[in-house]
mmCIF file of C-alpha atoms in Angstrom:
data_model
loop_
_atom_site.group_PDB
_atom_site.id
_atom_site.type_symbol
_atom_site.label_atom_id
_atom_site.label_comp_id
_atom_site.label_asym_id
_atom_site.label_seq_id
_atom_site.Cartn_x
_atom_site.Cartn_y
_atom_site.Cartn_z
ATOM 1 C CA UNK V 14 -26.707 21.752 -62.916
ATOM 2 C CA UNK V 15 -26.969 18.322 -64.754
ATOM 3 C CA UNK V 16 -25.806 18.617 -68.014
ATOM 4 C CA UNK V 17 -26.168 16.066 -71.398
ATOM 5 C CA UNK V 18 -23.374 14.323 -72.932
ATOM 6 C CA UNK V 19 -24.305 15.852 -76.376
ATOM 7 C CA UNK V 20 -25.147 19.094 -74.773
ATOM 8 C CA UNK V 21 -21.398 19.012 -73.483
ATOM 9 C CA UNK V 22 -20.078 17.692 -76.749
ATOM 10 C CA UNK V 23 -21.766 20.339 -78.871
ATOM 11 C CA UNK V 24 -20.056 22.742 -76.659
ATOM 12 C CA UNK V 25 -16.362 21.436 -76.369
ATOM 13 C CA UNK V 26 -16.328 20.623 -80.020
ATOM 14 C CA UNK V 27 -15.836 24.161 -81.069
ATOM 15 C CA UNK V 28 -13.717 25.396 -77.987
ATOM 16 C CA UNK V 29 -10.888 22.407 -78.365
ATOM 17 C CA UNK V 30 -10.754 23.517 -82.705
ATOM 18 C CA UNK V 31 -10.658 27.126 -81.879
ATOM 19 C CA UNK V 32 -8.769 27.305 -78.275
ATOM 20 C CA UNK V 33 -8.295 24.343 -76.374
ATOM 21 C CA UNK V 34 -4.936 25.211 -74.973
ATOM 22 C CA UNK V 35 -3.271 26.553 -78.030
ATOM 23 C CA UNK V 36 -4.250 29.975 -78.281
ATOM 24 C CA UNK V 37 -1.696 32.118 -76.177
ATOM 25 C CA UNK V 38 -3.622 35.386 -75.135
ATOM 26 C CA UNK V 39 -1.081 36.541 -72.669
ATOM 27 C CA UNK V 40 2.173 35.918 -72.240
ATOM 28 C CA UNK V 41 2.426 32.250 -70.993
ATOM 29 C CA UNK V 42 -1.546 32.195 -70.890
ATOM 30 C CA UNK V 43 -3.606 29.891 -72.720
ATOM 31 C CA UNK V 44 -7.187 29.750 -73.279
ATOM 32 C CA UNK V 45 -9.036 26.879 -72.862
ATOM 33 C CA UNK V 46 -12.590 28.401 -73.788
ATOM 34 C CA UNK V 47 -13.721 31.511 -74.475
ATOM 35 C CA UNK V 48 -17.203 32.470 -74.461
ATOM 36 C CA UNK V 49 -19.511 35.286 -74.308
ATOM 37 C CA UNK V 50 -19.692 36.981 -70.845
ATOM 38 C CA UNK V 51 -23.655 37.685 -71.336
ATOM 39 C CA UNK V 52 -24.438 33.664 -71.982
ATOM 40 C CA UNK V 53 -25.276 32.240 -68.851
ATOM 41 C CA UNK V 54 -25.830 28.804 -70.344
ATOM 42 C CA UNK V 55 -22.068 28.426 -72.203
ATOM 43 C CA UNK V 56 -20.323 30.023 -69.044
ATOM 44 C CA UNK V 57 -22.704 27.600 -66.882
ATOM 45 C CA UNK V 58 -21.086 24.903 -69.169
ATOM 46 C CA UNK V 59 -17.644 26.111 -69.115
ATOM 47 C CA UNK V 60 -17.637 25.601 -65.181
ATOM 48 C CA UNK V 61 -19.417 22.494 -65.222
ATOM 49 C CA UNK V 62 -16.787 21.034 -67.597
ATOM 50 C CA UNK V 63 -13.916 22.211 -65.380
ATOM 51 C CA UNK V 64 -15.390 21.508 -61.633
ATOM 52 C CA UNK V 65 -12.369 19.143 -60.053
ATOM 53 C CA UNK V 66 -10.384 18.985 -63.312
ATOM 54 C CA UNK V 67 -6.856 17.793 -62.031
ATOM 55 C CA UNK V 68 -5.029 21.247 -62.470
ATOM 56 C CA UNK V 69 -4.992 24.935 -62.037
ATOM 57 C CA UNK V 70 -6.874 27.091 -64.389
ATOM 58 C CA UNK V 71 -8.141 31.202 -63.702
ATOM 59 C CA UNK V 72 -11.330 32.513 -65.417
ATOM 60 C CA UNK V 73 -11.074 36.672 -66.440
ATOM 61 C CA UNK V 74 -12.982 38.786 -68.629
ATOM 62 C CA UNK V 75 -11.656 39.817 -71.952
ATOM 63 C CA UNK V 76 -10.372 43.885 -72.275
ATOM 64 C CA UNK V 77 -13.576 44.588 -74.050
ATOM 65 C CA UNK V 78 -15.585 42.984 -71.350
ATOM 66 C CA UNK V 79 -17.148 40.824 -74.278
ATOM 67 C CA UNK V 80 -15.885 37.671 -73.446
ATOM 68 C CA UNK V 81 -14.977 35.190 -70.330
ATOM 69 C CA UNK V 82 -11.981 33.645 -70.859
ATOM 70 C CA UNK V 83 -11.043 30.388 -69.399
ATOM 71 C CA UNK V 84 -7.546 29.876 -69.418
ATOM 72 C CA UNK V 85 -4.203 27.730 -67.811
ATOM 73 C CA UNK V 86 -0.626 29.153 -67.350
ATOM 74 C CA UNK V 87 2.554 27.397 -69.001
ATOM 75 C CA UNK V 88 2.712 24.491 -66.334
ATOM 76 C CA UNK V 89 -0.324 23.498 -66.916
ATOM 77 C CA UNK V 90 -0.886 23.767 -70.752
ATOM 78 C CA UNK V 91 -0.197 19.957 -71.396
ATOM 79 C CA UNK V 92 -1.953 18.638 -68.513
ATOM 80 C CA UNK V 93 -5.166 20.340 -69.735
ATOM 81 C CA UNK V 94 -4.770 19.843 -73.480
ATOM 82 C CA UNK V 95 -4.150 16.056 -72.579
ATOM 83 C CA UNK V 96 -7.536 16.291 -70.338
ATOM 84 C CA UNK V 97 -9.832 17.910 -73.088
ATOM 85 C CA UNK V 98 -8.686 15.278 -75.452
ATOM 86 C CA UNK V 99 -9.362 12.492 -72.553
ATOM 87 C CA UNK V 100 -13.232 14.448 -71.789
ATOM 88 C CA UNK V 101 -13.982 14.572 -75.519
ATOM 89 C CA UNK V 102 -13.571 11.150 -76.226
ATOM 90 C CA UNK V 103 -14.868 10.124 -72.629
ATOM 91 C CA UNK V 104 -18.260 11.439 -73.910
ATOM 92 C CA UNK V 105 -18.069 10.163 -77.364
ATOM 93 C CA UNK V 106 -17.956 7.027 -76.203
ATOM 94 C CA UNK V 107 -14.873 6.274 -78.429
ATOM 95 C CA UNK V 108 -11.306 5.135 -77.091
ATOM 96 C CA UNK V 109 -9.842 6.757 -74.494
ATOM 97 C CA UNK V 110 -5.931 8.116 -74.844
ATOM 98 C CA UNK V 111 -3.577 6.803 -71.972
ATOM 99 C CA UNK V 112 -2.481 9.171 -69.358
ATOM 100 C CA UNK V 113 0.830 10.095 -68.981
ATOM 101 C CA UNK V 114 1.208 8.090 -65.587
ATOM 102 C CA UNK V 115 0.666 4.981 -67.480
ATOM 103 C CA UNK V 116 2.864 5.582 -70.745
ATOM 104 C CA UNK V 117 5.700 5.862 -67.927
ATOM 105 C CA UNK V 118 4.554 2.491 -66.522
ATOM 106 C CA UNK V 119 4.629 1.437 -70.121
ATOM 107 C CA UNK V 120 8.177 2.877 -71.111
ATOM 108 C CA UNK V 121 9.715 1.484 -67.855
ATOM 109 C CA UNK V 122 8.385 -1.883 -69.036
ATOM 110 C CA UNK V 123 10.703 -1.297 -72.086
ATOM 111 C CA UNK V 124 13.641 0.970 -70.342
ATOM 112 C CA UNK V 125 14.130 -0.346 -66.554
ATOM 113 C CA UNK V 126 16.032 -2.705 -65.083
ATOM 114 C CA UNK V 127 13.107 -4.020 -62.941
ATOM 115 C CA UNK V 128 10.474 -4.410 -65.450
ATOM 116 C CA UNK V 129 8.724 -6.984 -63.928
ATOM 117 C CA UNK V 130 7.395 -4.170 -61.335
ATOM 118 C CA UNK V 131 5.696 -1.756 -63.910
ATOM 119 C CA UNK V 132 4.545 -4.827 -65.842
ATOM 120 C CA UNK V 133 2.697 -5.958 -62.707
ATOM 121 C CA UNK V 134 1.687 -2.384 -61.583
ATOM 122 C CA UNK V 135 -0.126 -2.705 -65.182
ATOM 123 C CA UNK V 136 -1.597 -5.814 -64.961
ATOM 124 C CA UNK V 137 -2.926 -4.890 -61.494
ATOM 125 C CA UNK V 138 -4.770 -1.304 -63.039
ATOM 126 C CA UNK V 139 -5.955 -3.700 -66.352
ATOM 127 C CA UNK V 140 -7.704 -5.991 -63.226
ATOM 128 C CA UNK V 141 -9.682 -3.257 -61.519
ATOM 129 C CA UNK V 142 -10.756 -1.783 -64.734
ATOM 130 C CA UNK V 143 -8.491 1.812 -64.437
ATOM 131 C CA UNK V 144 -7.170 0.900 -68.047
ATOM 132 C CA UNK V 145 -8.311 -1.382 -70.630
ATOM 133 C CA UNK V 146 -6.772 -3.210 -73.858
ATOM 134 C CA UNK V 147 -4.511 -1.373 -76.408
ATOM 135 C CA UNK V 148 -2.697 0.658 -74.033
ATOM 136 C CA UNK V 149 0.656 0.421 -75.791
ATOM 137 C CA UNK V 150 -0.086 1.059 -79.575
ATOM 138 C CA UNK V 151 2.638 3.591 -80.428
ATOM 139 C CA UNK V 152 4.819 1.209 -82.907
ATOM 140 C CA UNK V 153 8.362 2.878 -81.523
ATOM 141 C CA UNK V 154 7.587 1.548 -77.691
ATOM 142 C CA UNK V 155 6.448 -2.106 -79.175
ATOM 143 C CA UNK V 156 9.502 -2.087 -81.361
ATOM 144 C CA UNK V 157 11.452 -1.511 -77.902
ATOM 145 C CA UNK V 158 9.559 -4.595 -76.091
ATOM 146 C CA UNK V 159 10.600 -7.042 -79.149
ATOM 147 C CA UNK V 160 13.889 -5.666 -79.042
ATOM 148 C CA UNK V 161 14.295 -6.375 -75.608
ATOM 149 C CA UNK V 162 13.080 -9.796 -76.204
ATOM 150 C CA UNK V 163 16.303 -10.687 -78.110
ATOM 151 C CA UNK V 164 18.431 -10.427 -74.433
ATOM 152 C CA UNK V 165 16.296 -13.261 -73.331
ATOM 153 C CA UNK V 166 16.025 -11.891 -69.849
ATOM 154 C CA UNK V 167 14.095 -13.773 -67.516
ATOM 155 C CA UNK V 168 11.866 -11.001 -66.125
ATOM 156 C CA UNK V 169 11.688 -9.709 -68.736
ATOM 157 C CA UNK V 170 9.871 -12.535 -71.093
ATOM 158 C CA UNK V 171 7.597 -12.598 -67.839
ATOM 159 C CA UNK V 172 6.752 -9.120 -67.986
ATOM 160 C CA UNK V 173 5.875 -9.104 -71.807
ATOM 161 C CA UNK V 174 3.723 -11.670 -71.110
ATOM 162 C CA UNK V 175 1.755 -10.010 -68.168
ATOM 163 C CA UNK V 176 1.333 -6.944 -70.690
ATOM 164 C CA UNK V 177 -0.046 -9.760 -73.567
ATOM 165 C CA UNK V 178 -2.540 -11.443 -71.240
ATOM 166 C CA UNK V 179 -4.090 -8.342 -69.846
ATOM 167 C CA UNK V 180 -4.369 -7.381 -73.604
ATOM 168 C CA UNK V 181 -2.244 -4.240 -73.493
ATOM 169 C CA UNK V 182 -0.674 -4.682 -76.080
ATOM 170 C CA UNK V 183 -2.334 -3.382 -79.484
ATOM 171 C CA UNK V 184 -1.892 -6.622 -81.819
ATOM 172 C CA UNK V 185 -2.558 -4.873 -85.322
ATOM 173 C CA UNK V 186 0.360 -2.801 -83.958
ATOM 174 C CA UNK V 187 2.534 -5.981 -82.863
ATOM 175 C CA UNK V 188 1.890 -7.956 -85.537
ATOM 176 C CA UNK V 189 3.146 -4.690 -88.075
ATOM 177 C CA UNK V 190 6.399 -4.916 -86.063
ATOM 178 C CA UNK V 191 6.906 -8.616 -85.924
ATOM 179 C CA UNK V 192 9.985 -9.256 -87.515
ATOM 180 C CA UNK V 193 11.913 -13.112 -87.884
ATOM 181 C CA UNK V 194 14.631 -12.129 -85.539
ATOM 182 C CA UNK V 195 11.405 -11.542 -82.654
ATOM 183 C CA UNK V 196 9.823 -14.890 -83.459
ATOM 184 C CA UNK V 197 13.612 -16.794 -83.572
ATOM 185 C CA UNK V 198 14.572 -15.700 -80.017
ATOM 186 C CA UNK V 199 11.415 -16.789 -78.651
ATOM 187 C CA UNK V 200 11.308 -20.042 -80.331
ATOM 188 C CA UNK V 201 14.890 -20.348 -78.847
ATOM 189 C CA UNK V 202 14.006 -20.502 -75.447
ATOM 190 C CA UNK V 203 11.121 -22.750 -76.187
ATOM 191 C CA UNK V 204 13.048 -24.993 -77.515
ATOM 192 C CA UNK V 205 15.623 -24.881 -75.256
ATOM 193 C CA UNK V 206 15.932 -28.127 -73.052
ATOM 194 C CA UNK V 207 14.706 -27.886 -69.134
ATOM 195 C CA UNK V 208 16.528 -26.148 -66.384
ATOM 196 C CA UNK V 209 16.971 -26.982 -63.312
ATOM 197 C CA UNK V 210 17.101 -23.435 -62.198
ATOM 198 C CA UNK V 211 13.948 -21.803 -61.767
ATOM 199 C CA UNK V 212 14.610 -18.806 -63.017
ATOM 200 C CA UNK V 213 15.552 -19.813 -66.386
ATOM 201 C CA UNK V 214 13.039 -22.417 -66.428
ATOM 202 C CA UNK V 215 10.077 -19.402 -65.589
ATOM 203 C CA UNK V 216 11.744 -17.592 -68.986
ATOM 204 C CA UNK V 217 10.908 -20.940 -70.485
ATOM 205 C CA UNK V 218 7.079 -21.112 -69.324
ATOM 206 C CA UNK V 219 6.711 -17.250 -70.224
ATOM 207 C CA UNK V 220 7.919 -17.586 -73.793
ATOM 208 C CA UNK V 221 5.778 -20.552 -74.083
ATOM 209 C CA UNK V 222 3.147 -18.992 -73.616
ATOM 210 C CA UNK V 223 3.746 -15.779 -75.213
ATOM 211 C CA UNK V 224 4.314 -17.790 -78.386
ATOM 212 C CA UNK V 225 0.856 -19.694 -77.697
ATOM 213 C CA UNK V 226 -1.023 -15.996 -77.515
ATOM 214 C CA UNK V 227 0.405 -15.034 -80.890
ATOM 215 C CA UNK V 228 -0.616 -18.891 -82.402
ATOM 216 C CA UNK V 229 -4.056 -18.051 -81.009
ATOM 217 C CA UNK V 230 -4.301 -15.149 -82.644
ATOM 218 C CA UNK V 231 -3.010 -16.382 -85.751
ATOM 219 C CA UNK V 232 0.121 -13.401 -85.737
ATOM 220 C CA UNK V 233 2.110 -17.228 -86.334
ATOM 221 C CA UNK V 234 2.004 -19.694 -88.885
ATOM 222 C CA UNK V 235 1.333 -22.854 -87.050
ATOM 223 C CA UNK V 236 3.234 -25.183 -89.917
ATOM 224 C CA UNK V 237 6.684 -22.988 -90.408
ATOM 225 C CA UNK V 238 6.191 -21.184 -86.991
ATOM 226 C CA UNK V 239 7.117 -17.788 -88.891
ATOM 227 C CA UNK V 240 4.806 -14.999 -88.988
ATOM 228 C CA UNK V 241 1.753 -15.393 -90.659
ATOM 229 C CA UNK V 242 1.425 -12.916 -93.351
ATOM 230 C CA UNK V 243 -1.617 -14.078 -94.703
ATOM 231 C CA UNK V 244 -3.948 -11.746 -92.082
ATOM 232 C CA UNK V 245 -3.248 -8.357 -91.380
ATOM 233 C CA UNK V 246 -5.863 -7.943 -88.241
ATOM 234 C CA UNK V 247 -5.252 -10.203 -85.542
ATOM 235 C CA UNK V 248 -8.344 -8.792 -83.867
ATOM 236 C CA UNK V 249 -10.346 -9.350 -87.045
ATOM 237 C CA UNK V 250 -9.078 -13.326 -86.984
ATOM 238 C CA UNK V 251 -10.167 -13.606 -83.185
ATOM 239 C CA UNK V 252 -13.162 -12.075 -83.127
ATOM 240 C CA UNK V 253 -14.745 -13.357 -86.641
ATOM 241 C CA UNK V 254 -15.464 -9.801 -87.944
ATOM 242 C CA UNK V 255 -15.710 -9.768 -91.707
ATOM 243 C CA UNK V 256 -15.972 -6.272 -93.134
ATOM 244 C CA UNK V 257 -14.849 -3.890 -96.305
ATOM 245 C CA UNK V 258 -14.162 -0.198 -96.120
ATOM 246 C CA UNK V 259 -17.948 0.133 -96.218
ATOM 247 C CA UNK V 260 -19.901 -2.146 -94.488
ATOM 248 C CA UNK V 261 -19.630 -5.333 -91.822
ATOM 249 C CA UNK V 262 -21.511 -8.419 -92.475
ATOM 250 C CA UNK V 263 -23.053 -9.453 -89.696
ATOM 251 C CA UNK V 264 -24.855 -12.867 -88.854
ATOM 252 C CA UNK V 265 -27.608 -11.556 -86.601
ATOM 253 C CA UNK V 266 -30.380 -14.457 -86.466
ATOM 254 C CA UNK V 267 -28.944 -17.039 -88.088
ATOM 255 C CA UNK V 268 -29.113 -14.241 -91.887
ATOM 256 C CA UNK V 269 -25.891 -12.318 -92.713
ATOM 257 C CA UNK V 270 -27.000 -8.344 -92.561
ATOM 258 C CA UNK V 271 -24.907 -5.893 -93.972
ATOM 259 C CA UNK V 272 -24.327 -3.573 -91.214
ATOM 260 C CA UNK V 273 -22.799 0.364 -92.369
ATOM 261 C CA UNK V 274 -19.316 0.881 -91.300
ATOM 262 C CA UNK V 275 -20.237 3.937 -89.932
ATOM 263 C CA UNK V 276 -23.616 2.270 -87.995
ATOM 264 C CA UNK V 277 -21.656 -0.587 -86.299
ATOM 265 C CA UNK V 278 -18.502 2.050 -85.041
ATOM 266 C CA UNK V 279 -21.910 4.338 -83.639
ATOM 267 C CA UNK V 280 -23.142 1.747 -81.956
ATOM 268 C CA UNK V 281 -19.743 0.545 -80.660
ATOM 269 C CA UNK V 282 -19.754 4.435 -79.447
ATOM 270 C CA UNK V 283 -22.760 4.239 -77.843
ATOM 271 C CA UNK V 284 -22.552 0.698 -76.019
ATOM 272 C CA UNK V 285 -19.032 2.641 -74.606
ATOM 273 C CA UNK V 286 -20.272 5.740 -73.734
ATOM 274 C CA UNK V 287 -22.756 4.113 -71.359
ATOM 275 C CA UNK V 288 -20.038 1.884 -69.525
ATOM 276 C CA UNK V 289 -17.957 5.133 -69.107
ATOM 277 C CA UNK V 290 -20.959 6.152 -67.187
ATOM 278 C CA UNK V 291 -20.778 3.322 -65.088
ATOM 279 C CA UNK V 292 -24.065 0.982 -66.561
ATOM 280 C CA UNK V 293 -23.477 -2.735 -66.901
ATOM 281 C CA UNK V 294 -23.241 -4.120 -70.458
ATOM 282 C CA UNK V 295 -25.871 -6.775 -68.807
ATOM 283 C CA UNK V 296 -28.210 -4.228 -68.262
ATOM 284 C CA UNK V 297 -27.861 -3.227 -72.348
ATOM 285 C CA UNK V 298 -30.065 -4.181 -74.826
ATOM 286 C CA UNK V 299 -32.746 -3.255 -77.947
ATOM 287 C CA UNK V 300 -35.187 -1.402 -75.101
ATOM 288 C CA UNK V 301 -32.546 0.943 -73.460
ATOM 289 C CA UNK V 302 -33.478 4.944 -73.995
ATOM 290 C CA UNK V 303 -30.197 5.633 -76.106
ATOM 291 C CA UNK V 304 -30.975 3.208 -79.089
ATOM 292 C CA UNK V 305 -31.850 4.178 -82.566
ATOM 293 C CA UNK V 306 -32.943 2.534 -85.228
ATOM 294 C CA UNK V 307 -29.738 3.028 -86.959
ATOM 295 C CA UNK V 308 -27.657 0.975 -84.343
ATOM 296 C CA UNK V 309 -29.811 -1.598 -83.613
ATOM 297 C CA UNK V 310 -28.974 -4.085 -85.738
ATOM 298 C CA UNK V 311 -25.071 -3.745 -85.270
ATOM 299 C CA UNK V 312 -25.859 -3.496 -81.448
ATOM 300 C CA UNK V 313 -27.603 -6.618 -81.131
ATOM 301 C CA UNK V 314 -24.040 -7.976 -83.129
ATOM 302 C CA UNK V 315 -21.811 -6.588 -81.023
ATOM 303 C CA UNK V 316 -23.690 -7.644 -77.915
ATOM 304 C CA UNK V 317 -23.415 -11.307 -79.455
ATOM 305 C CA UNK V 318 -19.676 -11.085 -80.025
ATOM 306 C CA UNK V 319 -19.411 -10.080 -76.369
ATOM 307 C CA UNK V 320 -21.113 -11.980 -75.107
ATOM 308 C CA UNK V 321 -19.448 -15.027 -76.584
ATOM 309 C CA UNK V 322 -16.403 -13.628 -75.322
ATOM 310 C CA UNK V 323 -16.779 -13.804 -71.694
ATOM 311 C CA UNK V 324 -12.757 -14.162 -71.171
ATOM 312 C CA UNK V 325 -13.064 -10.449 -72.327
ATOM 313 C CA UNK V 326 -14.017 -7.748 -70.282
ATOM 314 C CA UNK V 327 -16.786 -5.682 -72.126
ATOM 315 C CA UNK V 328 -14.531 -2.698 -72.477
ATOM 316 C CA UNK V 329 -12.120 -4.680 -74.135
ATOM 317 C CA UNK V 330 -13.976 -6.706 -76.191
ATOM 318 C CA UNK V 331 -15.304 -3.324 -77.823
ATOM 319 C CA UNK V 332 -11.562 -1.961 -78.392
ATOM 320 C CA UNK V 333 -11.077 -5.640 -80.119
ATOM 321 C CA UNK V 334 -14.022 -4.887 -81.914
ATOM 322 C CA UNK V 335 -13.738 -1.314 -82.831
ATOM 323 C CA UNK V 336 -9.901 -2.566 -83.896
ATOM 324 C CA UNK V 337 -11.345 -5.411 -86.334
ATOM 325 C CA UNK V 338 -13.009 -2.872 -88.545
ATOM 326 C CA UNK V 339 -10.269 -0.406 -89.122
ATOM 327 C CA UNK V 340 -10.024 0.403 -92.521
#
């Protein structure tokens, strides 16, 4: 039974606000969904939704017969919680939370003494497209990689670096948590004269360049190499988005349209949703079934901006985009 994204949506809307995992109706039981044992088409749903899901759930009839309860035991509570969150968004079409497996990869980065490994292992799921930009965007773990910055470890500038050029790093988020003591031990080492050991002279190259990412994304003031407070949206900066809390002007055509807020981050959605389905974003435009009038205009924008950013992949050039606009 094929079933519609919206179709799905409309259902898993209500079940994740009413049970979704937190609703204990046994001892160590938690429902998932519950819906009426006499409609075919919800219970049709239900199974649909959780055909191959990656843990263990049972499927019983209420006491009063009245219901079909779809439920996980304690071990798997936060596994399914985190995959409802992952399948709602999936079929929103908006931004996609990181799985546990990778916020590991993401806190070894910060914690081990081999970061360079889980900084690669990264880089390597950012190339074949398993994760995309803004992976690390909770401020406590990007407070942890600047910190870490200030022992001026050699594989350890390296490794910040392979998570800043694969774009895994949220910027908004990094340039929040830039502080002069970050920038200082950077410009250190780039100042610092040439080694002849390789090693140190690879820390070199890698804060070089980690300090030329942050210049291009004018997080640093080229003239007093301090950071530059005068933006607050690095993404915003890049990408040449100019919007209010309202509204995003965009130069479709050669004329500056004022585009709704709330049109542009639909359209955003629904460019998104169609990649997560596996379409090309070559294959997109003004003539596909899923446009509206309503998103047209920000579509053809957004298209534009991608476009013109070919050293983005289309997934992340829509989390830069989506990023530029936050209010």
């Amino acid at each position: 039974m094929e079933i519609d994204d919206q179709t799905l949506r409309n259902f898993l809307g209500p079940q994740i606000r009413d049970h979704g995992g937190n609703v204990e109706i046994d001892t160590g039981l938690w429902s998932l969904f519950a819906v009426e044992a006499a409609d075919a088409e919800a219970n049709a749903i239900a199974n649909s939704l959780l055909a191959n899901v990656p843990f263990t759930y049972a499927a019983g009839l209420s006491a009063d017969d009245r219901w079909m309860l779809y439920y996980v035991g304690d071990a798997d509570r936060w596994p399914a919680i985190q995959w409802l969150e992952d399948k709602s968004r999936f079929l929103a079409g908006e931004i996609r939370p990181a799985s546990a497996a990778h916020r590991a990869l993401v806190r070894e980065v910060a914690t081990s003494d081999k970061p360079h490994r889980s900084a690669q292992q990264l880089a390597e799921l950012h190339a074949r497209g398993e994760i995309v930009a803004g992976l690390v965007r909770e401020p406590d773990v990007i407070r942890s990689l600047l910190d870490r910055l200030h022992q001026h470890e050699p594989l350890f500038f390296a490794s910040f670096l392979n998570l800043v050029t694969h774009h895994l790093v949220d910027l908004i988020v990094l340039h929040r948590q830039l502080i002069f003591e970050d920038l200082a031990s950077v410009n250190e080492i780039v100042k610092a004269g040439l080694s002849r050991d390789p090693f140190l002279q690879s820390r070199q190259d890698a804060a070089a360049e980690i300090r030329n990412t942050l210049l291009r994304y004018q997080m640093i003031n080229p003239i007093d190499q301090q950071k530059n407070t005068a933006i607050a949206n690095p993404y915003a900066v890049y990408l040449e988005i100019v919007s209010d809390t309202d509204q995003i002007t965009a130069p479709i055509d050669g004329v500056a349209v004022a585009v709704p807020r709330q049109n542009f981050l639909n359209a955003l959605h629904a460019i998104r949703r169609n990649l997560y389905h596996g379409a090309p974003f070559s294959s997109f435009d003004t003539q596909a079934p899923w446009m509206t009038e309503e998103i047209a205009y920000p579509f053809r924008f957004i298209k534009q901006r991608v476009d013109s950013h070919r050293e983005l992949t289309p997934l992340d050039a829509l989390y830069m985009l989506e990023r530029a606009v936050d209010a």
